[in-house]
XYZ file of C-alpha atoms in Angstrom:
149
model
C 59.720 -34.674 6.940
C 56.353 -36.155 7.896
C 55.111 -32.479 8.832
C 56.904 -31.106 5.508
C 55.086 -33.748 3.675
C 51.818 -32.889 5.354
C 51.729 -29.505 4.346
C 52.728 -30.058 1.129
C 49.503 -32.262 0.575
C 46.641 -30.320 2.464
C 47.418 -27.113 1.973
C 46.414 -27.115 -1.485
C 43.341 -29.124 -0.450
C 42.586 -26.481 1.966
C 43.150 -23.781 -0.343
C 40.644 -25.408 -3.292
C 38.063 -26.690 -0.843
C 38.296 -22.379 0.562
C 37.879 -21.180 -2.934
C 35.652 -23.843 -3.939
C 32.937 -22.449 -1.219
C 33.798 -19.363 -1.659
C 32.836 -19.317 -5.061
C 29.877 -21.123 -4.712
C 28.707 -18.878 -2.077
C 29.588 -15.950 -4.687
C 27.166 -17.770 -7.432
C 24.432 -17.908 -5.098
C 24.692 -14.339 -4.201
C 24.867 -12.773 -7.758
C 21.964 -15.380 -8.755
C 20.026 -13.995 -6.126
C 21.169 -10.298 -6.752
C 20.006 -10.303 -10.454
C 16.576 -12.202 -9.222
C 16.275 -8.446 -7.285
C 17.289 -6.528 -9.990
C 15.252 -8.324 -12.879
C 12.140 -7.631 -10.708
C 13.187 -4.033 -10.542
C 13.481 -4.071 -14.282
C 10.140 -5.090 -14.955
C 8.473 -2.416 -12.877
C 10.656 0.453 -14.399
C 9.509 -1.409 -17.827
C 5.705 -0.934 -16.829
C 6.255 2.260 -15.729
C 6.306 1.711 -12.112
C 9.350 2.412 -9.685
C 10.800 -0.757 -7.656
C 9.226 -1.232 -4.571
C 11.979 -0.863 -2.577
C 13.787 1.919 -0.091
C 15.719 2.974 -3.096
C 13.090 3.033 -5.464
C 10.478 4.487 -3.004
C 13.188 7.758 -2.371
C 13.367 8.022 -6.326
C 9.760 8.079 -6.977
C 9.471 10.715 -4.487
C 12.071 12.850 -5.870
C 10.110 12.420 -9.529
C 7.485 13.354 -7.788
C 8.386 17.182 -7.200
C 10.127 16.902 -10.780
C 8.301 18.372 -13.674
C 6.942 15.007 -16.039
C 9.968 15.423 -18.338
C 12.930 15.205 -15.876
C 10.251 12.446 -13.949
C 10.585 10.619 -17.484
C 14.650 11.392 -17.579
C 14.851 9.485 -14.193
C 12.614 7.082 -14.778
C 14.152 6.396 -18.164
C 18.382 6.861 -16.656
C 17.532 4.119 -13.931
C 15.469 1.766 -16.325
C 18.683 2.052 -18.719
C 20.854 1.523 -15.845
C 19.369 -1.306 -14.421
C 19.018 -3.170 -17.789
C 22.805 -2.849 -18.035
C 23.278 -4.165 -14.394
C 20.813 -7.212 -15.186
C 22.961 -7.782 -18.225
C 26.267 -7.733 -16.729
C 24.753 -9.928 -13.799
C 23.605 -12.567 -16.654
C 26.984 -12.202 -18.399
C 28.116 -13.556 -15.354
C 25.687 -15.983 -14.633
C 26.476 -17.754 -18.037
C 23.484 -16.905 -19.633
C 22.605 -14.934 -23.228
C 22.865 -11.739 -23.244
C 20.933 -8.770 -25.704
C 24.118 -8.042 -28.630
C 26.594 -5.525 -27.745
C 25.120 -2.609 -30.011
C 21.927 -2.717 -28.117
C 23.634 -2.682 -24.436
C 26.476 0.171 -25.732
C 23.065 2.242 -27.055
C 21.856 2.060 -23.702
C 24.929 2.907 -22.026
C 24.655 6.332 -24.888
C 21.072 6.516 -23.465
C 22.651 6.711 -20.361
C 24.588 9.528 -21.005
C 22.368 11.366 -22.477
C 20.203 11.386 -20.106
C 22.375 12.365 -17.443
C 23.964 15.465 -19.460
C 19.856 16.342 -20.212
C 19.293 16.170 -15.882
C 21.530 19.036 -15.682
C 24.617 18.809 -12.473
C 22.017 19.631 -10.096
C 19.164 16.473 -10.821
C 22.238 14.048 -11.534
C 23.370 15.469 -7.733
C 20.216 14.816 -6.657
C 19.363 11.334 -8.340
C 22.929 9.568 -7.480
C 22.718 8.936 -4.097
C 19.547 7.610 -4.453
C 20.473 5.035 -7.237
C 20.221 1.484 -5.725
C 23.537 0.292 -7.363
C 25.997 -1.012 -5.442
C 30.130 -0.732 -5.901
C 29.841 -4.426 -7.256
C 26.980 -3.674 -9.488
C 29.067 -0.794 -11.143
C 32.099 -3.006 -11.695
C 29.875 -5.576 -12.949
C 28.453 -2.971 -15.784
C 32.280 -1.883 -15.671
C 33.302 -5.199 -16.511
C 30.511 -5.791 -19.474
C 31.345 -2.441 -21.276
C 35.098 -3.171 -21.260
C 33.886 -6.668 -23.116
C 31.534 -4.797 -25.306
C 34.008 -2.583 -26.845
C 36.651 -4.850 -27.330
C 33.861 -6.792 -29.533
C 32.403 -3.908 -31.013
């Protein structure tokens, strides 16, 4: 009975105290994921690319572009990433841009990627520094979007 008892009272403690750090330790992580990608943002916004691996291999492929599909990249990723740092702050608790301005980047988006043609989208993917988590996130905001829109 005493054993019954027992687990009756701490494993419930055990399992908030688990979830408790585990979501904590998920807060810090997106905070500090969204710090990366808002610095991203603001190079793509002054026309730079992110200093990073990711944004070093893109540059270099806009490189050997002609200046109008370097623009389409430059522009898809900017769009991209301003959806990501949205969704992230979404999360976060903090204000977002309204929905018709996100869902006209997400048609940016689009239309861009149709204007790159199968073979630059083939080549620009695997260079895109979002991860599986990032595109739920952005997953995750459009479903929200729509359903207020």
């Amino acid at each position: 009975v005493l054993a019954m008892m027992g687990a009756l009272i701490g494993a419930p403690l055990v399992m908030m105290a688990i979830f408790a750090f585990g979501s904590k330790e998920a807060q810090g992580w997106l905070a500090e994921e969204s710090r990366d990608h808002r610095a991203a943002l603001e190079a793509l916004q002054t026309g730079r690319f992110p200093d990073s691996e990711s944004g070093r291999r893109i540059a270099a492929l806009a490189a050997r572009l002609d200046p109008a599909d370097a623009e389409r990249v430059r522009a898809y990723l900017t769009s991209a990433m301003r959806l990501t740092v949205a969704a992230e702050e979404k999360l976060l608790g903090q204000p977002i841009p309204p929905a018709p301005e996100l869902l006209d980047e997400l048609e940016t988006m689009g239309s861009l990627k149709a204007a790159m043609g199968r073979t630059g989208w083939a080549a620009l993917e695997p260079l895109l520094p979002f991860s599986r988590n990032d595109q739920w996130e952005v997953d995750e905001l459009v479903e929200d979007l729509r359903r207020e829109a």
